[in-house]
Tab-separated table of C-alpha atoms in Angstrom:
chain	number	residue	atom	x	y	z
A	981	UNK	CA	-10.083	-19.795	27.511
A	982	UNK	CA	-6.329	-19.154	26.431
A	983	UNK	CA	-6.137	-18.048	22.671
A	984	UNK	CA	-2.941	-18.458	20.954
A	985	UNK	CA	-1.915	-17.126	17.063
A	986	UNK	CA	-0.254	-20.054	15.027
A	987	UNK	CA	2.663	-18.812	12.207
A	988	UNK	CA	3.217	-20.717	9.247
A	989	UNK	CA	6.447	-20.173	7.269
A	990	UNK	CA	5.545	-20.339	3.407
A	991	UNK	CA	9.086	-20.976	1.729
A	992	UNK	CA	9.216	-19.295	-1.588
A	993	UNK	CA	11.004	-19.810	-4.819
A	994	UNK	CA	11.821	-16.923	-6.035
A	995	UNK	CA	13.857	-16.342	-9.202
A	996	UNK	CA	16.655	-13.445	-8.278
A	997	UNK	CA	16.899	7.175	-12.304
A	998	UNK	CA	16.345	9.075	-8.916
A	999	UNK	CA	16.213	12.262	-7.489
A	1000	UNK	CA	17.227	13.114	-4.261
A	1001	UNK	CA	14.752	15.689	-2.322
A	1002	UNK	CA	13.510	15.852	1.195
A	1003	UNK	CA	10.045	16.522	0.710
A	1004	UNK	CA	7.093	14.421	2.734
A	1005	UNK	CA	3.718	14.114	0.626
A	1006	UNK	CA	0.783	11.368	0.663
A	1007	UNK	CA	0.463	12.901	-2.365
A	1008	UNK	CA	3.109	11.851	-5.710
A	1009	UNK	CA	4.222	16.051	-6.641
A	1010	UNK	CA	4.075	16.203	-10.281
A	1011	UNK	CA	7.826	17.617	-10.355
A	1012	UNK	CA	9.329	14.927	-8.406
A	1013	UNK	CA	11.183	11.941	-10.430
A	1014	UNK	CA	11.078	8.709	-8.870
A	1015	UNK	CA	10.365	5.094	-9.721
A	1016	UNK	CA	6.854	4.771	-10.406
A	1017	UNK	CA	4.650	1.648	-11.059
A	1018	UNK	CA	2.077	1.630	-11.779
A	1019	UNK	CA	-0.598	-1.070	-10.394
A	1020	UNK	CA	-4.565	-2.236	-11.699
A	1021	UNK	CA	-6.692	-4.846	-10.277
A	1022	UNK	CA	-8.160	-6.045	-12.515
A	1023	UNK	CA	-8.054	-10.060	-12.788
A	1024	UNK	CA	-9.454	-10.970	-9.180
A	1025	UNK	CA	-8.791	-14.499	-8.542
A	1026	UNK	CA	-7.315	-17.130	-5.883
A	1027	UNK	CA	-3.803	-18.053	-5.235
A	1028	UNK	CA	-2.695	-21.073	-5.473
A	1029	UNK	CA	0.410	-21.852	-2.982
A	1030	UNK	CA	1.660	-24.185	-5.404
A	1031	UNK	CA	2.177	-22.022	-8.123
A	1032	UNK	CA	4.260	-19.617	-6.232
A	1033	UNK	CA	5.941	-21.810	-3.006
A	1034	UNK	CA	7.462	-25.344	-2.767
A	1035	UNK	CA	7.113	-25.852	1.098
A	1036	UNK	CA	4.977	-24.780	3.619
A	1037	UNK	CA	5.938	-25.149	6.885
A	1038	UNK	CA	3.777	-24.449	10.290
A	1039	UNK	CA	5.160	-23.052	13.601
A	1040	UNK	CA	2.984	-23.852	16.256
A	1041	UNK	CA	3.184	-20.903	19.357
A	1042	UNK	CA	3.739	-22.848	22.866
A	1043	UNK	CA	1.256	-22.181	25.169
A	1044	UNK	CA	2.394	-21.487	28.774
A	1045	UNK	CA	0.848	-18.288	30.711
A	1046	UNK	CA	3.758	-16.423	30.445
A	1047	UNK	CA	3.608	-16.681	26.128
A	1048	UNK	CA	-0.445	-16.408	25.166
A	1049	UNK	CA	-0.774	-14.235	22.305
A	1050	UNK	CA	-3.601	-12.171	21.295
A	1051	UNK	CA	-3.185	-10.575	18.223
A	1052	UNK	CA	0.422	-10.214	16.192
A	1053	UNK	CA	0.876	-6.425	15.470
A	1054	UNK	CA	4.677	-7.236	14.430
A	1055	UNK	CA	6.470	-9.923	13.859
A	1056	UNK	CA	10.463	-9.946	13.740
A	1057	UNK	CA	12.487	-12.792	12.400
A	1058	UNK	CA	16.600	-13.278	13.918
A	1059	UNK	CA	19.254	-14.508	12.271
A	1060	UNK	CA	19.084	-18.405	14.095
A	1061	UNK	CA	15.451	-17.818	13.300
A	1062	UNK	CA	13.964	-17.060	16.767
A	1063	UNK	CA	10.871	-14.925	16.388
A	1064	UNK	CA	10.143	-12.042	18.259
A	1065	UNK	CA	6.625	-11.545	18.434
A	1066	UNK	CA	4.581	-7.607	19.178
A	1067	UNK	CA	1.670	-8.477	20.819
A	1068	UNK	CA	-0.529	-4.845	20.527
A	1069	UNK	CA	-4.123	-6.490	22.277
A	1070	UNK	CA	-1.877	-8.128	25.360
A	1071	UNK	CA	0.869	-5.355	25.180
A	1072	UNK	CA	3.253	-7.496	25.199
A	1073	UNK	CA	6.817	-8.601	23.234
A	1074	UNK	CA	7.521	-12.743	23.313
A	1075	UNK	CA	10.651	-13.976	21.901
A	1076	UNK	CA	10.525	-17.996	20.671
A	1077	UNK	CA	12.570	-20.257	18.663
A	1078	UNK	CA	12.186	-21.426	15.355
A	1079	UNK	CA	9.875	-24.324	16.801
A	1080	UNK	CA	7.690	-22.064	18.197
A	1081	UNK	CA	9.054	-23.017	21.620
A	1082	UNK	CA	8.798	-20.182	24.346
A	1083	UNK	CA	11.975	-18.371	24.985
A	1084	UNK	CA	11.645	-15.427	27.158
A	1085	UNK	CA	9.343	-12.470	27.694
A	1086	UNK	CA	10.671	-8.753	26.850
A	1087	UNK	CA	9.936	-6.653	29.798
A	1088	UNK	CA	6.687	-6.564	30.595
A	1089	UNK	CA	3.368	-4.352	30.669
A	1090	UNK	CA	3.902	-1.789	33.745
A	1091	UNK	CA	4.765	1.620	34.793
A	1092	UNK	CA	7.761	0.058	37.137
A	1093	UNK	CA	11.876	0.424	36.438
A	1094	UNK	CA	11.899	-1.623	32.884
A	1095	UNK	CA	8.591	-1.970	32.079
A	1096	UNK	CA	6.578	-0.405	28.998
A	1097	UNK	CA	3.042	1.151	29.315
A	1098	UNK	CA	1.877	0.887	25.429
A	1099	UNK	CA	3.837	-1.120	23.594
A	1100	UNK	CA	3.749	-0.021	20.062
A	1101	UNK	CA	6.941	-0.877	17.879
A	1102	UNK	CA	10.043	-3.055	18.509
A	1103	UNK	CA	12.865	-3.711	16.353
A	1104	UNK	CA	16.018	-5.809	16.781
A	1105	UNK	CA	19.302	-3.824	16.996
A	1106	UNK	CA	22.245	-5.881	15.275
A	1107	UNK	CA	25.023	-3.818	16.506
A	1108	UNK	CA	24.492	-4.269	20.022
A	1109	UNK	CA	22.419	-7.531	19.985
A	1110	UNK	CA	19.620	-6.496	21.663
A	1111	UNK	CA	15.605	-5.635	21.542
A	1112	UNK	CA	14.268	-2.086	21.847
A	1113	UNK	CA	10.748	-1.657	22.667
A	1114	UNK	CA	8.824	1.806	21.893
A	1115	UNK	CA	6.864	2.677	24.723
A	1116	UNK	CA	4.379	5.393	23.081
A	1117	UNK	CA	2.378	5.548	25.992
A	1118	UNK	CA	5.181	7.262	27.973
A	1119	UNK	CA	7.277	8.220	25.401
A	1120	UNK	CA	10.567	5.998	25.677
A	1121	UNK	CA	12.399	3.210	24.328
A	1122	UNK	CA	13.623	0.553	26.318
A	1123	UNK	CA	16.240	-2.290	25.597
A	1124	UNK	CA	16.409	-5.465	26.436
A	1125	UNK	CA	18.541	-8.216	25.957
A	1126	UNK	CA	18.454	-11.238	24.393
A	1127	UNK	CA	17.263	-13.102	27.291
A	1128	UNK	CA	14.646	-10.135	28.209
A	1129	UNK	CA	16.909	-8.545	30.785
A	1130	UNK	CA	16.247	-5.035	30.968
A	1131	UNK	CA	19.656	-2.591	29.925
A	1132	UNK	CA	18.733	0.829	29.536
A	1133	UNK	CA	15.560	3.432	29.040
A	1134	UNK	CA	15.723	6.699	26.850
A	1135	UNK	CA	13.107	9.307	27.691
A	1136	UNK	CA	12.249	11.037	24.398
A	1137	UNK	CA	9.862	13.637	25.764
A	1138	UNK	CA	8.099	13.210	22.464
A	1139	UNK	CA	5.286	10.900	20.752
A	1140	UNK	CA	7.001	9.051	18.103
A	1141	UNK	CA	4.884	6.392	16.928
A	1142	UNK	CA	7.582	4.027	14.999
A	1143	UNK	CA	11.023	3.617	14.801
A	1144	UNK	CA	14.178	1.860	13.728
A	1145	UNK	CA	17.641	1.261	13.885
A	1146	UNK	CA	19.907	3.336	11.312
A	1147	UNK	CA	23.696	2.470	12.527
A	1148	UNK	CA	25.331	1.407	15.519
A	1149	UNK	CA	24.942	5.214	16.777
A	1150	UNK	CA	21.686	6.692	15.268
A	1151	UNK	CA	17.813	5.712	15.316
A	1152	UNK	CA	15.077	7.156	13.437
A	1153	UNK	CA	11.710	8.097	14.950
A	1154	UNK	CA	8.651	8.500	12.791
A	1155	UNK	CA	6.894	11.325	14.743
A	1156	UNK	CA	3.114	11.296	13.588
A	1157	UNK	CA	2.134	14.518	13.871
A	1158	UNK	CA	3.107	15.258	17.492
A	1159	UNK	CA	6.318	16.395	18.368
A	1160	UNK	CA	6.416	17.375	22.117
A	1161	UNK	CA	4.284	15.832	25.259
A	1162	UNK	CA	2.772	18.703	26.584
A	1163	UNK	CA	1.472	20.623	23.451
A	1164	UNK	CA	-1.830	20.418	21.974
A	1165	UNK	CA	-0.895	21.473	18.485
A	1166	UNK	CA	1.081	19.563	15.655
A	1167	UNK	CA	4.127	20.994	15.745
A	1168	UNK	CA	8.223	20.239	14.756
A	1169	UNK	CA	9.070	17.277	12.343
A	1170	UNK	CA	7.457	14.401	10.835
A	1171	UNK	CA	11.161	12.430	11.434
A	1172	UNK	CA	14.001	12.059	14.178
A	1173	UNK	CA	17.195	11.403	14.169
A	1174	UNK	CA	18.260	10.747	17.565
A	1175	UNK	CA	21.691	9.149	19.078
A	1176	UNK	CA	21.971	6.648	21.567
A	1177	UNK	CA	21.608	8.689	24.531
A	1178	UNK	CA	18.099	9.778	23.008
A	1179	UNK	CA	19.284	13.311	21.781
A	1180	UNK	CA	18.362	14.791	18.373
A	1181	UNK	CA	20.791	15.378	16.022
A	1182	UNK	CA	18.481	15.698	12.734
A	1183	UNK	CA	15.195	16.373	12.105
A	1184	UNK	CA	13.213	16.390	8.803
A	1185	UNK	CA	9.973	17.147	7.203
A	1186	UNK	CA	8.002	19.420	8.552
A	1187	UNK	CA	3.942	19.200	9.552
A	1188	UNK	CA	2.051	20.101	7.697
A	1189	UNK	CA	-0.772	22.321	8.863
A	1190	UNK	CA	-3.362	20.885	6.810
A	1191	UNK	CA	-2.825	17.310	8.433
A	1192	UNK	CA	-3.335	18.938	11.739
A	1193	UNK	CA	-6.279	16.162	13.143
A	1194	UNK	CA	-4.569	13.323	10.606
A	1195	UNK	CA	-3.542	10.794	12.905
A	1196	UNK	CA	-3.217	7.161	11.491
A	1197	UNK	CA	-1.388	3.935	13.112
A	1198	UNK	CA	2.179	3.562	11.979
A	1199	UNK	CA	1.848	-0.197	11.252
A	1200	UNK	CA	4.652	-0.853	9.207
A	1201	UNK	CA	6.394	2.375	8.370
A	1202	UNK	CA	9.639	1.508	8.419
A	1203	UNK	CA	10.904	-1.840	6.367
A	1204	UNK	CA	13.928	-2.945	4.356
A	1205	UNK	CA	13.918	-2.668	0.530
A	1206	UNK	CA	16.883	-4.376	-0.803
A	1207	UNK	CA	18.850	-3.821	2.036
A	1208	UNK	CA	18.407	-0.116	2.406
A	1209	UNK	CA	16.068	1.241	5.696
A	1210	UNK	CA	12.784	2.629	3.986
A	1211	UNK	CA	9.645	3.623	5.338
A	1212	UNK	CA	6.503	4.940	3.681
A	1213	UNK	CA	3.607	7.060	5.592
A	1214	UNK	CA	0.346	5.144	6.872
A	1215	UNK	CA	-2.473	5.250	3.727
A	1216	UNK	CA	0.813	6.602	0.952
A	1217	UNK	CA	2.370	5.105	-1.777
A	1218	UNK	CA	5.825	7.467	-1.787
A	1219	UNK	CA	8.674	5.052	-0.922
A	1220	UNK	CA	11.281	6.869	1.191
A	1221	UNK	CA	14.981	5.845	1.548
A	1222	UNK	CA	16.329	6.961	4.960
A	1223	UNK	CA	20.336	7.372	3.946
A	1224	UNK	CA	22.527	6.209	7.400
A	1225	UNK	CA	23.253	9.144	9.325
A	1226	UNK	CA	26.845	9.824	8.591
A	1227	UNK	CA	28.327	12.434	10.232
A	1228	UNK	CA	25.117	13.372	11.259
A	1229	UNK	CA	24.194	14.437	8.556
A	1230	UNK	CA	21.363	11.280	6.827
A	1231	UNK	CA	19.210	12.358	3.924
A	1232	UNK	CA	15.690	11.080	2.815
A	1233	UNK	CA	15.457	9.980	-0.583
A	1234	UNK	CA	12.176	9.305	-2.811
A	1235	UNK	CA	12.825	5.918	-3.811
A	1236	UNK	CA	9.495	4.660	-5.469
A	1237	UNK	CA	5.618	5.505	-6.111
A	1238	UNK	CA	3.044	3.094	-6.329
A	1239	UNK	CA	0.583	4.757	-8.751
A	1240	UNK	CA	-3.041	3.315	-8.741
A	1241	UNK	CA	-4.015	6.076	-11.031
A	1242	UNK	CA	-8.163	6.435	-10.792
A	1243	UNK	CA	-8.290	5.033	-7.947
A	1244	UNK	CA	-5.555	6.279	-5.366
A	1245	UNK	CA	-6.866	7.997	-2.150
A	1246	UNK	CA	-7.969	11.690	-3.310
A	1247	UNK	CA	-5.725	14.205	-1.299
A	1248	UNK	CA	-8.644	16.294	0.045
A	1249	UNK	CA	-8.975	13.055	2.067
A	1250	UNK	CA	-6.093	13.388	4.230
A	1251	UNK	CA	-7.361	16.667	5.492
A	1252	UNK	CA	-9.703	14.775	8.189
A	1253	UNK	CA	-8.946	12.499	10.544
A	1254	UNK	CA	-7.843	8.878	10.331
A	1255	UNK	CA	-11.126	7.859	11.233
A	1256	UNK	CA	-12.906	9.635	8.723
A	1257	UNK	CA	-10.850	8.463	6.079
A	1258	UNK	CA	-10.957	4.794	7.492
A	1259	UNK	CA	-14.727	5.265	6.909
A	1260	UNK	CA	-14.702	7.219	3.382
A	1261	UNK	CA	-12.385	3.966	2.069
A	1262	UNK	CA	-14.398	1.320	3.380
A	1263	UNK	CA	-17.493	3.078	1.336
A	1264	UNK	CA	-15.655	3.588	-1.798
A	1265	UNK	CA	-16.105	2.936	-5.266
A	1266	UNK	CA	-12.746	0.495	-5.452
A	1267	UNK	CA	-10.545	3.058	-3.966
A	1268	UNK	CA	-7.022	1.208	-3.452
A	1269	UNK	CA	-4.038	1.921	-0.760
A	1270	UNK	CA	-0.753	0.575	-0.065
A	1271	UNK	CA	-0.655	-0.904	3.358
A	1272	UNK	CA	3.212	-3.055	3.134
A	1273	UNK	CA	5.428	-4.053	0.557
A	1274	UNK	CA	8.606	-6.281	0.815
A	1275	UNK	CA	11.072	-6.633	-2.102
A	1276	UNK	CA	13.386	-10.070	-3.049
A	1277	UNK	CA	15.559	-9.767	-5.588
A	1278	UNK	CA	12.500	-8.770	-8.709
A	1279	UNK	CA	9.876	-9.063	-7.500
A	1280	UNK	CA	8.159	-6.545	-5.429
A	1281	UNK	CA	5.245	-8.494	-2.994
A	1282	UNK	CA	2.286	-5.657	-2.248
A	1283	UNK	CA	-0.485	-5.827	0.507
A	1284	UNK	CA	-3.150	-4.093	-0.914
A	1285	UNK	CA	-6.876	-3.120	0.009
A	1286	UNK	CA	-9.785	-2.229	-0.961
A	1287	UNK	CA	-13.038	-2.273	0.308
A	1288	UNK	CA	-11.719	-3.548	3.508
A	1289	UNK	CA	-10.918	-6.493	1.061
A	1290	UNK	CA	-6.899	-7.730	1.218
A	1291	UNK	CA	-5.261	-7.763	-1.841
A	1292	UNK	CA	-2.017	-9.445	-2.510
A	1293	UNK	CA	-0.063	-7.624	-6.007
A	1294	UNK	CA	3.409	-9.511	-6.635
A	1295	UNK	CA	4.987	-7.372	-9.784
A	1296	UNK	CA	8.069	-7.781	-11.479
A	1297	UNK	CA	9.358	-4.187	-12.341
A	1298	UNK	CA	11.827	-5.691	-15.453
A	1299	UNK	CA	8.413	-7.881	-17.035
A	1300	UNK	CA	5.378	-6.271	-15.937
A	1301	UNK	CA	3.507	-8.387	-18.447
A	1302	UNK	CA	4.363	-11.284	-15.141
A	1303	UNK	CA	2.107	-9.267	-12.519
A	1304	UNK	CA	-0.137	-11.253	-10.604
A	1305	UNK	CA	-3.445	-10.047	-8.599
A	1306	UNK	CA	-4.661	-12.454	-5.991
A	1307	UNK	CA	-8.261	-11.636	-3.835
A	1308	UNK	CA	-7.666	-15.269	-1.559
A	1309	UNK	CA	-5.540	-17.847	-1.110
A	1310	UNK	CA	-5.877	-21.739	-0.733
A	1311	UNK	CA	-3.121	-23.895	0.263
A	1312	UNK	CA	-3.226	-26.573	-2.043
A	1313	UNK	CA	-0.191	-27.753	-0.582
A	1314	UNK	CA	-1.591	-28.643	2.692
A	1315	UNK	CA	-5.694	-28.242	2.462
A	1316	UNK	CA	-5.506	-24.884	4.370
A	1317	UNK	CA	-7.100	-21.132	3.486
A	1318	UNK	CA	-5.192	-18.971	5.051
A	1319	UNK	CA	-4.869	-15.170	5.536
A	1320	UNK	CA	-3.726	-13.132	2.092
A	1321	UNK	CA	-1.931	-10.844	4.147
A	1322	UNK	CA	2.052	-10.935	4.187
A	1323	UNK	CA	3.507	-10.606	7.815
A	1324	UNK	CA	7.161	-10.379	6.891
A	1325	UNK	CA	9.514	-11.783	4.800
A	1326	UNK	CA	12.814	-13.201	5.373
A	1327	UNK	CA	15.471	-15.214	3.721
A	1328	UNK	CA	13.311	-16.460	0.794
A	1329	UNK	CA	11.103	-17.310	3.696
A	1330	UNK	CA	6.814	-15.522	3.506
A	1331	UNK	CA	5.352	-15.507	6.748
A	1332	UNK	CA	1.646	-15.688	7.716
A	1333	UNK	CA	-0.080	-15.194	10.478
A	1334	UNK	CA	-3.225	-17.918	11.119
A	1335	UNK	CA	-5.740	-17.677	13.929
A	1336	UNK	CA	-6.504	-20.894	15.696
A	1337	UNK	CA	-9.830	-21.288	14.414
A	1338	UNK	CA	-8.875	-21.278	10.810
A	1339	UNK	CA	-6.430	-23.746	11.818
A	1340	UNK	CA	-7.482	-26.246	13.919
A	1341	UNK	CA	-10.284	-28.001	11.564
A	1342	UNK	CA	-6.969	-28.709	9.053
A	1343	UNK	CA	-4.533	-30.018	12.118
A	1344	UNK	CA	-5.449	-33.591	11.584
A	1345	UNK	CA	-4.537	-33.412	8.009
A	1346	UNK	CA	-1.145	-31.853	8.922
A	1347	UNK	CA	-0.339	-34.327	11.545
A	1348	UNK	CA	-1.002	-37.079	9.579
A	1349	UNK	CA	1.470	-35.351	6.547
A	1350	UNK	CA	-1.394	-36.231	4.182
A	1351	UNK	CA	-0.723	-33.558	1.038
A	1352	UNK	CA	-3.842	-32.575	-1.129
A	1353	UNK	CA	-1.702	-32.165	-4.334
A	1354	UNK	CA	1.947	-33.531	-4.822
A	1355	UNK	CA	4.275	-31.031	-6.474
């Protein structure tokens, strides 16, 4: 049976003293001074779309062979609006339109001349107009273009596990605790600085013994905060700033903490393995982490859980008196519940993911415009 993911584009209205120091820590250091905010759930209750958005609008995926999705690890948005679609249970990278009309294929799953073995990351390269793919399976990036013609491969001879694009000469690898193929210890940098012909010309942070069997995805690490590259580790709530690498020389900057005070991961918990602490939060007594966050103009959108329970925190860092805590959602816009969880945001514009089964039973309604509630 061919399974496809639906997107719905959720179009929101939104109203519009740091230290430098290259340290790496899922823990905040007492001595460091950064941003922090401070966050408490505390009022559980469901969101209603229209208090926060005035439109919703659904993209429907077309479903030829060539552009079944299975599940949407990453989801990238161009400028025309084309999305460009990481599917991690196919291992494969889709590009559509803004109608959700298939496009091309990036590559493809293989261990041939252009292909990808694992498929983990992919990010869209605006100097040079173009997709790069990170193979982690055989440590490489490949490029494609715009059409999914394949241009060039980099051997890394390394396991980075996310990266992105700094300038139109530098890209950053988040390394993840393994540094070159053929050792079995944790050794180097946590993060790369490569050129374009794949060679290193920074490195920062170095591993830390301790995390030696710590070994989380690397969903979401890097991300744009107010147009600046950031990225935060997997299961933290330290903000970093990666500074363009001019000259060769980039810096990493603490940019902000996300305190949950009482009930942040304990740091003798990142001394296991991902697993293990996967386990120890699912168990918990409320224990909260950071899994995204996205910034427009004030207000600062969180993806939070707990209790393998999705959270979504919006906060206003000027008013915190305005933050809002939301458990669910229910699209009283349109009659649909929907997933909590943020996929990206771009332009003013939320995006959700929806599986087919939560959508289907509401399609009628849709197709007929019929609106539960009139704004």
């Amino acid at each position: 049976m061919k399974q496809i993911k639906l997107l719905f584009i959720l179009i929101l209205l939104f109203p519009s003293c740091k230290k430098k120091a290259e340290i790496l820590d899922y823990y905040m250091p007492d001595s460091l001074e950064v941003q922090t905010l401070p966050v408490t759930i505390d009022n559980e209750k469901c969101l209603l779309y229209s208090n926060l958005y005035s439109k919703v609008d659904y993209i429907k995926l077309e479903t030829k062979d060539q552009s079944l999705v299975g599940e949407v690890s990453k989801l990238l948005i161009m400028d025309n609006g084309d999305l460009i679609v990481l599917d991690c249970r196919r291992g494969s990278v889709i590009r559509f339109d803004g109608n959700g009309k298939y496009i091309c294929s990036m590559g493809r799953s293989g261990k041939g001349h252009g292909e990808y073995v694992t498929a983990t990351d992919v990010v869209y390269d605006k100097y040079n107009k173009c997709v790069i793919v990170l193979d982690e399976g055989d440590g490489k990036l490949v490029t494609y273009d715009m059409n999914g013609k394949h241009l060039s491969t980099i051997h890394l001879g390394s396991f980075p596990s996310a990266f992105t694009v700094l300038d139109e000469n530098h890209l950053c690898l988040y390394m993840n605790h393994f540094d070159n193929l053929g050792s079995r210890h944790p050794i180097g940098h946590n993060l790369k600085i490569i050129n374009r012909k794949g060679y290193v010309v920074s490195e920062f942070m170095e591993f830390d013994s301790r995390m030696a069997s710590f070994h989380p995805s690397c969903d979401y690490t890097f991300f744009s905060m107010d147009s600046k590259t950031c990225f935060k580790q997997p299961f933290s709530s330290l903000i970093y700033m990666v500074d363009n690498a001019i000259a060769g020389a980039p810096t990493i900057t603490p940019e902000l903490y996300i305190d949950f005070g009482e009930k942040k991961i304990p740091q003798e918990w990142y001394q296991g393995n991902s697993w293990d602490l996967t386990d120890k939060l699912r168990d918990s007594d409320g224990i909260i982490y950071l899994e995204s966050i996205y910034k427009i103009r004030n207000q600062v959108f969180l993806n939070l859980l707990r209790n393998s329970n999705m959270y979504l925190y919006i906060l206003n860092p000027q008013d915190r008196s305005s933050d809002k805590t939301y458990f669910g959602s229910y699209n009283d816009i349109y009659g649909i519940v929907s997933s909590i969880f943020i996929a990206t945001i771009n332009r003013n514009k939320c995006y959700y993911v929806i599986e087919p089964s939560e959508f289907y039973s509401y399609k009628e309604l849709i197709d007929d415009g019929y609106n539960i509630c009139t704004i």
